[in-house]
Coordinates of C-alpha atoms in Angstrom, one line a residue:
X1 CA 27.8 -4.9 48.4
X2 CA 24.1 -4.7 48.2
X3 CA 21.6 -2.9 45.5
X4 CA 21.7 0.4 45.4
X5 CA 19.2 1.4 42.8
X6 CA 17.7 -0.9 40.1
X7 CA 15.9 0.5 36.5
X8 CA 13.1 -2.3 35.5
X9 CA 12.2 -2.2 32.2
X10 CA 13.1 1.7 31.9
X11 CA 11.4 3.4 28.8
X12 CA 11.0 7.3 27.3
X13 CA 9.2 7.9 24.6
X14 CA 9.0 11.5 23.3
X15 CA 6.0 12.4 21.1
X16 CA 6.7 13.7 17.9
X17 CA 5.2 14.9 14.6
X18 CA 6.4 13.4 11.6
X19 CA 4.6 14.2 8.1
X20 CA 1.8 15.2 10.6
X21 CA 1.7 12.2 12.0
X22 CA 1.8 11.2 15.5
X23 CA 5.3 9.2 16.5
X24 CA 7.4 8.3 19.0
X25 CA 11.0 8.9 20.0
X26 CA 12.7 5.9 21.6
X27 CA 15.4 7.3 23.8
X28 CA 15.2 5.1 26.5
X29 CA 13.4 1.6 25.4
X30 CA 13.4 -1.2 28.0
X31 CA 16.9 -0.6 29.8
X32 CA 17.0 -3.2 32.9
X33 CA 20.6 -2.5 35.1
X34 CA 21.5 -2.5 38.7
X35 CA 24.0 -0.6 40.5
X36 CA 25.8 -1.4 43.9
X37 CA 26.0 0.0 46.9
X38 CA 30.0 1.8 46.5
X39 CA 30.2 0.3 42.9
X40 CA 31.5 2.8 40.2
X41 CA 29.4 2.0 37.1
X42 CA 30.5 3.5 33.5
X43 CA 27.9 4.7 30.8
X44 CA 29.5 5.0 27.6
X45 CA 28.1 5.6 23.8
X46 CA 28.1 8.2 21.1
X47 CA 25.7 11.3 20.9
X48 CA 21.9 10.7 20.8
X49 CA 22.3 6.7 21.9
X50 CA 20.0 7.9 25.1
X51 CA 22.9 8.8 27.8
X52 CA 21.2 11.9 28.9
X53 CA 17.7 11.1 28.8
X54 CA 18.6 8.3 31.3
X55 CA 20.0 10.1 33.6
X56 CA 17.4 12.9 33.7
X57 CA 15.2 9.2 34.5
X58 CA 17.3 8.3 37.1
X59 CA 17.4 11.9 38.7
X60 CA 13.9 12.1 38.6
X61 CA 13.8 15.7 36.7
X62 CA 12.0 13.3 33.8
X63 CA 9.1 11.0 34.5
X64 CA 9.5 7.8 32.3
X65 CA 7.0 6.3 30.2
X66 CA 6.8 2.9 31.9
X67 CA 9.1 1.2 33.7
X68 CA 10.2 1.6 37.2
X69 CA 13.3 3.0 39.0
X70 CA 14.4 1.6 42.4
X71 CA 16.5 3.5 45.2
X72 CA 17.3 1.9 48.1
X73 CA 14.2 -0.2 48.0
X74 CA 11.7 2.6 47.1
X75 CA 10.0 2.8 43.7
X76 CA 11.5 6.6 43.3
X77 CA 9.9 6.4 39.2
X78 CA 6.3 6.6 41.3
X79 CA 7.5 10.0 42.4
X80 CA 6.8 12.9 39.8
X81 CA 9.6 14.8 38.7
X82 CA 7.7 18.3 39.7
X83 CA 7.5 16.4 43.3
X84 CA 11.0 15.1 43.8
X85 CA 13.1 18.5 44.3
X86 CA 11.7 18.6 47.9
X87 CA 11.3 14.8 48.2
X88 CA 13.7 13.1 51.3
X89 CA 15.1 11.1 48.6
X90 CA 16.4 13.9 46.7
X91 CA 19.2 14.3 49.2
X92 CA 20.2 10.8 48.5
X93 CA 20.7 10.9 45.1
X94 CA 22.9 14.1 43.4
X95 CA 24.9 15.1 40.1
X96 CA 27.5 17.0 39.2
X97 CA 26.8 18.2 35.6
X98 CA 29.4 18.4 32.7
X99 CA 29.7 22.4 32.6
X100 CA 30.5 23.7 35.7
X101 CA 30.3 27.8 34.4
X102 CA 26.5 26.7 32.9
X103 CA 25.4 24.8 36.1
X104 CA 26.3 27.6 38.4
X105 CA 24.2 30.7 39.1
X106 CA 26.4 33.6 38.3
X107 CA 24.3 35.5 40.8
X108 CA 25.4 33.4 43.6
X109 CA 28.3 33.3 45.3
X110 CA 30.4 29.6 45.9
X111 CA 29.0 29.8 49.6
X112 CA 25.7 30.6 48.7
X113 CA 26.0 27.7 46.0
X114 CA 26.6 24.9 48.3
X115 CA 24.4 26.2 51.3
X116 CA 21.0 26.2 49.0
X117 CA 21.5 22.4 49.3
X118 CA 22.0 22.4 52.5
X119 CA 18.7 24.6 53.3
X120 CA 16.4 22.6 50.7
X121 CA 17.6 18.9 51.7
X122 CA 19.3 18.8 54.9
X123 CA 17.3 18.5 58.6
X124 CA 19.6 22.0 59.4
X125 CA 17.8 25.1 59.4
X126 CA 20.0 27.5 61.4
X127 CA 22.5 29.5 59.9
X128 CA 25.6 28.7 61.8
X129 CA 25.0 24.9 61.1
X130 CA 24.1 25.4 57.4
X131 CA 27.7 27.4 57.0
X132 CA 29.3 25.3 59.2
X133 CA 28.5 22.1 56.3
X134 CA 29.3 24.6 53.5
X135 CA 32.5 25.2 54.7
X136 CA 33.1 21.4 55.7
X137 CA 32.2 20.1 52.2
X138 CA 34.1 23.0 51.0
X139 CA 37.6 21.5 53.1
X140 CA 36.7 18.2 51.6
X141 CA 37.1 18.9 47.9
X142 CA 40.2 21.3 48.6
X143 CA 38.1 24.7 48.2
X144 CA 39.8 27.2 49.9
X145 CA 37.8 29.4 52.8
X146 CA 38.6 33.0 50.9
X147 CA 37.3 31.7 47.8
X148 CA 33.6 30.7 49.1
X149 CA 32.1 34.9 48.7
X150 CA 33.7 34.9 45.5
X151 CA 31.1 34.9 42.5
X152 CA 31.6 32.3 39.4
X153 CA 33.0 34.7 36.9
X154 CA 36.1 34.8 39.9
X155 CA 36.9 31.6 39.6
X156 CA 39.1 29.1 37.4
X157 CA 37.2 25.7 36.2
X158 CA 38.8 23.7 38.5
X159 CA 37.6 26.0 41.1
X160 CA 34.3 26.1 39.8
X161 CA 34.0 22.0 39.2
X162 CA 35.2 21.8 43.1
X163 CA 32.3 24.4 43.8
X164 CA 30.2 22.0 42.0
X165 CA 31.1 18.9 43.7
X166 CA 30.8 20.6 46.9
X167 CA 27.3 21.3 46.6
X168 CA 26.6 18.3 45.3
X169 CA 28.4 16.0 48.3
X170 CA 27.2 18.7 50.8
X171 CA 24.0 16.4 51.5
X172 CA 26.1 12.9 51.5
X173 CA 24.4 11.1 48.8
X174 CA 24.8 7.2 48.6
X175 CA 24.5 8.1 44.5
X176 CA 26.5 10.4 42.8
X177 CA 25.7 11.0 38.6
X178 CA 28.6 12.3 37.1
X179 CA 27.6 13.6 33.2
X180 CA 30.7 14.4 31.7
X181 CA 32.3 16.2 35.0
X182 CA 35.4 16.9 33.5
X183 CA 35.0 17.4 29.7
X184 CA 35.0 21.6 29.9
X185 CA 38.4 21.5 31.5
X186 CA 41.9 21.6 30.7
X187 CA 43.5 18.3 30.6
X188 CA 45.9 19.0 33.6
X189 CA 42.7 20.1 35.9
X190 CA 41.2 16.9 34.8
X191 CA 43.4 14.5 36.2
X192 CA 43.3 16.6 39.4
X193 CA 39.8 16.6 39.6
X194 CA 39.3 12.9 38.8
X195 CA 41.7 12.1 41.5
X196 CA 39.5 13.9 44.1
X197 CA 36.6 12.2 43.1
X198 CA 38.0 8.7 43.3
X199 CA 39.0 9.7 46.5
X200 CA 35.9 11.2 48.0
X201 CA 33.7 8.4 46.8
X202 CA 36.4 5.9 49.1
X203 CA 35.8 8.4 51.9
X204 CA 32.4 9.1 51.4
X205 CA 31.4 5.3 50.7
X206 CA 29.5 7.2 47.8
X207 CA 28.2 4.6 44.3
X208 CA 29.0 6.5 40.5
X209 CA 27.1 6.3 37.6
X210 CA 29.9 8.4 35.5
X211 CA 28.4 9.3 32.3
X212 CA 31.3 9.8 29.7
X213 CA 32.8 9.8 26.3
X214 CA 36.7 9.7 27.6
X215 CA 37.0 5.5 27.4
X216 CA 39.9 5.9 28.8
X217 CA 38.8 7.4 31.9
X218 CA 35.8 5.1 32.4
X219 CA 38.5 1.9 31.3
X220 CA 40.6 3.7 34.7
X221 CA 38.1 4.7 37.4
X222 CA 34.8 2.2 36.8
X223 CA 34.3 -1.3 38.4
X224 CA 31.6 -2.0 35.7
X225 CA 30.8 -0.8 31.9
X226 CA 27.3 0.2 30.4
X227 CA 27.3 0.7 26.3
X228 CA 24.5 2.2 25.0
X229 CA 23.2 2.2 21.6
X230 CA 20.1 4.4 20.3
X231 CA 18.0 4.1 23.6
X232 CA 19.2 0.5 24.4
X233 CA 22.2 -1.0 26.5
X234 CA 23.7 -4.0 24.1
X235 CA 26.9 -4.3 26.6
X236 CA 27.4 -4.6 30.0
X237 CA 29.8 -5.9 32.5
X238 CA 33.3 -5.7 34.3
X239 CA 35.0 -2.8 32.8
X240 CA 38.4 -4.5 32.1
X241 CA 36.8 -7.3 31.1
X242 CA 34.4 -5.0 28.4
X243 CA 37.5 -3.0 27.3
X244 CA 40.0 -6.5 26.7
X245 CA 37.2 -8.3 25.1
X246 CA 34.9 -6.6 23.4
X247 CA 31.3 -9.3 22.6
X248 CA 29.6 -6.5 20.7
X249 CA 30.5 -5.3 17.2
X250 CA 29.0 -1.7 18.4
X251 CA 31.6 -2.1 21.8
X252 CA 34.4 -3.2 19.4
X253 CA 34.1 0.0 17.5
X254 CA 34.7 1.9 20.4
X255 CA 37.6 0.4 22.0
X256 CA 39.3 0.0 18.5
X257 CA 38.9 3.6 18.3
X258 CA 41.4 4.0 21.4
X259 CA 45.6 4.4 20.9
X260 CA 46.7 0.4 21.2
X261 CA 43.1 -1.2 19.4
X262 CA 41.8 -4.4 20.6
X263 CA 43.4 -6.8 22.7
X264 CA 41.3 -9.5 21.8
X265 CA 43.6 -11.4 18.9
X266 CA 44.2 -10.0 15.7
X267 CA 41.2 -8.5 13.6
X268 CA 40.6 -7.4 10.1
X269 CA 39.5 -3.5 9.3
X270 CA 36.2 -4.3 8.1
X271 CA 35.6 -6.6 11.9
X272 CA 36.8 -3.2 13.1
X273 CA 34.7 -0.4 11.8
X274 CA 31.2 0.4 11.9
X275 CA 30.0 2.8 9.2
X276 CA 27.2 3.7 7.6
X277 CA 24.1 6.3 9.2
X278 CA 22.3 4.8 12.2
X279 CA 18.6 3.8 11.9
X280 CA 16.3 6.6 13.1
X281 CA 15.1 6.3 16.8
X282 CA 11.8 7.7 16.1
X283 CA 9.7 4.4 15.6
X284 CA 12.1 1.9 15.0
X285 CA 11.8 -1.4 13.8
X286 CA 11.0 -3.7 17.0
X287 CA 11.9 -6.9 15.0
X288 CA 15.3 -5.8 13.5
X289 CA 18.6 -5.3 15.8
X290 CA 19.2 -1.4 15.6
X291 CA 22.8 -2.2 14.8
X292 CA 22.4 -3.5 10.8
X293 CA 23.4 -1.5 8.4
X294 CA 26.1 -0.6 10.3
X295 CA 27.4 -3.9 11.5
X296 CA 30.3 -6.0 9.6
X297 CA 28.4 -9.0 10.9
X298 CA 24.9 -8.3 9.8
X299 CA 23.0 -11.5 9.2
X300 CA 19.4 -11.9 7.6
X301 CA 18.4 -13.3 11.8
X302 CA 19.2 -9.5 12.2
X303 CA 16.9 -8.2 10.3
X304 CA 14.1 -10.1 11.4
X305 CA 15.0 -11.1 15.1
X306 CA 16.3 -8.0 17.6
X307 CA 18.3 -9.3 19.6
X308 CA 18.0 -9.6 23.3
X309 CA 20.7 -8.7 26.1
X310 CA 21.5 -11.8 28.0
X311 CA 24.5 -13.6 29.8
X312 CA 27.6 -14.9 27.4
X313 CA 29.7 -15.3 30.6
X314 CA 30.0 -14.6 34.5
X315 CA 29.0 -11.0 34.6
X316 CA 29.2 -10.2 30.9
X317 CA 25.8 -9.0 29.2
X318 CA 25.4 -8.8 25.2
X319 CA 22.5 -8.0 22.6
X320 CA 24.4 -9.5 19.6
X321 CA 23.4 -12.4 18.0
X322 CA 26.8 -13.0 17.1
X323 CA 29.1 -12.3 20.0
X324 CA 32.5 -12.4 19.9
X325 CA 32.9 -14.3 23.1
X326 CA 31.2 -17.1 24.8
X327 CA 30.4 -18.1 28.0

């Protein structure tokens, strides 16, 4: 393997008003990862923690605040957002977005669909080529020929999420960002759909960064695990390794939350769940661990110390000052 793309030191602030009073919205505050060249990397954490705004970073529809995000060896975060739709680079790095009826233009057919890709980011240019790569990405994710002049509103959702795929692999991106790709559709089209992209990424020799809520679906398809927590990542490493032995109490909360619990010996309730409201991520507290308050281990170096994500073991990455593993 070698690096793919690297975030150094990744932020997004949002201004807001507060009381009339200028703030700042932390959605994304200092996030430093790497992902692999053919590595499938989870991203995992509840509602607001900063998922989306991240990928919108990594995509380049969002310019960050500071920071910089690396592709291949090029400082893409240089690159405006307004500027990167026609970039060379956009090519390289596609999504396929959670719903497939939103993400598609009702006004253009499945064909039409994959082949604006082709006409924005690809070197081809004449019309037999263009169709000739719609209809080849088309074979790839199982979309049949007689369904490519049909219109969204004429297809099923798994039709439509194999539409979107299709346009998405059509440019044979070395990153693929999946947000949520199978959440809008029935359970029996997801496992169908999750089994094609497992194996077009093998065929393709494509990297994921795949965005979900569905632990067990990251805990199945990803090499490696990202938690978030309101804008910051306090756990990273080996998925099987994350999801056997959770370090964080935030990461511990989640997996407990899965049929069969922890792995990891035998734990009390309290060790368990995390209640409470979380802090506000307008202007937080840089000094205090955005956890307290809800922790079950909540110490007074908490509230006066954040703490830092560092190494605990070979590949394993916590911001806890009390993990529940060490290296």
């Amino acid at each position: 393997m070698h690096l793919l793309l690297e975030a150094l030191d990744l932020v997004k602030h949002f201004p807001v008003k507060v009381h009339r009073k200028q703030k700042h919205l932390h959605a994304v505050d200092g996030l430093n990862f790497k992902i692999e060249a053919g590595e499938t990397v989870g991203l995992v954490g509840e509602s607001g923690c900063g998922k989306s705004t991240l990928v919108r970073l990594l995509t380049r529809t969002l310019d960050p605040s500071d920071g910089q995000v690396r592709f291949h060896g090029n400082s893409i975060g240089l690159i405006p957002a307004r500027s990167m739709a026609t970039h060379p680079l956009r090519r390289e790095i596609q999504m396929v977005f959670q719903d497939p009826t939103d993400s598609l233009n009702p006004r253009y057919t499945a064909r039409q669909t994959i082949a604006e890709s082709v006409r924005l980011l690809s070197e081809f240019h004449n019309a037999e080529k263009i169709d000739a790569e719609v209809v080849r990405a088309a074979d790839m994710v199982g979309l049949p020929q007689e369904l490519l002049d049909r219109y969204p509103h004429q297809l099923s959702g798994g039709q439509k999420a194999r539409v979107g795929i299709a346009r998405a692999i059509v440019t044979r991106p070395r990153l693929l960002i999946l947000d949520e790709p199978t959440a809008a559709l029935d359970v029996s089209v997801q496992a169908v759909i999750l089994q094609l992209l497992d194996r077009l990424k093998k065929e393709l020799g494509m990297s994921f960064l795949f965005v979900s809520h569905d632990l067990n679906v990251v805990r199945l398809l990803c090499d490696r695990v990202m938690v978030m927590y309101l804008g910051q990542i306090v756990e990273s490493g080996p998925a099987q390794e994350v999801f056997h032995r959770p370090a964080h109490p935030y990461t511990r909360a989640l997996i407990a939350s899965l049929p069969g619990g922890l792995t990891q010996g035998e734990a009390s309730d309290a060790d368990l769940l995390v209640g409470g409201d979380p802090q506000s991520p307008i202007d937080p507290d840089p000094q205090r661990c955005r956890l307290l308050g809800r922790c079950p281990r909540g110490a007074e170096l908490c509230g006066k110390q954040s703490p830092v994500l560092q190494s605990i073991a070979a590949g394993r990455d916590v911001a806890c000052h009390f993990p529940s593993i060490q290296g």
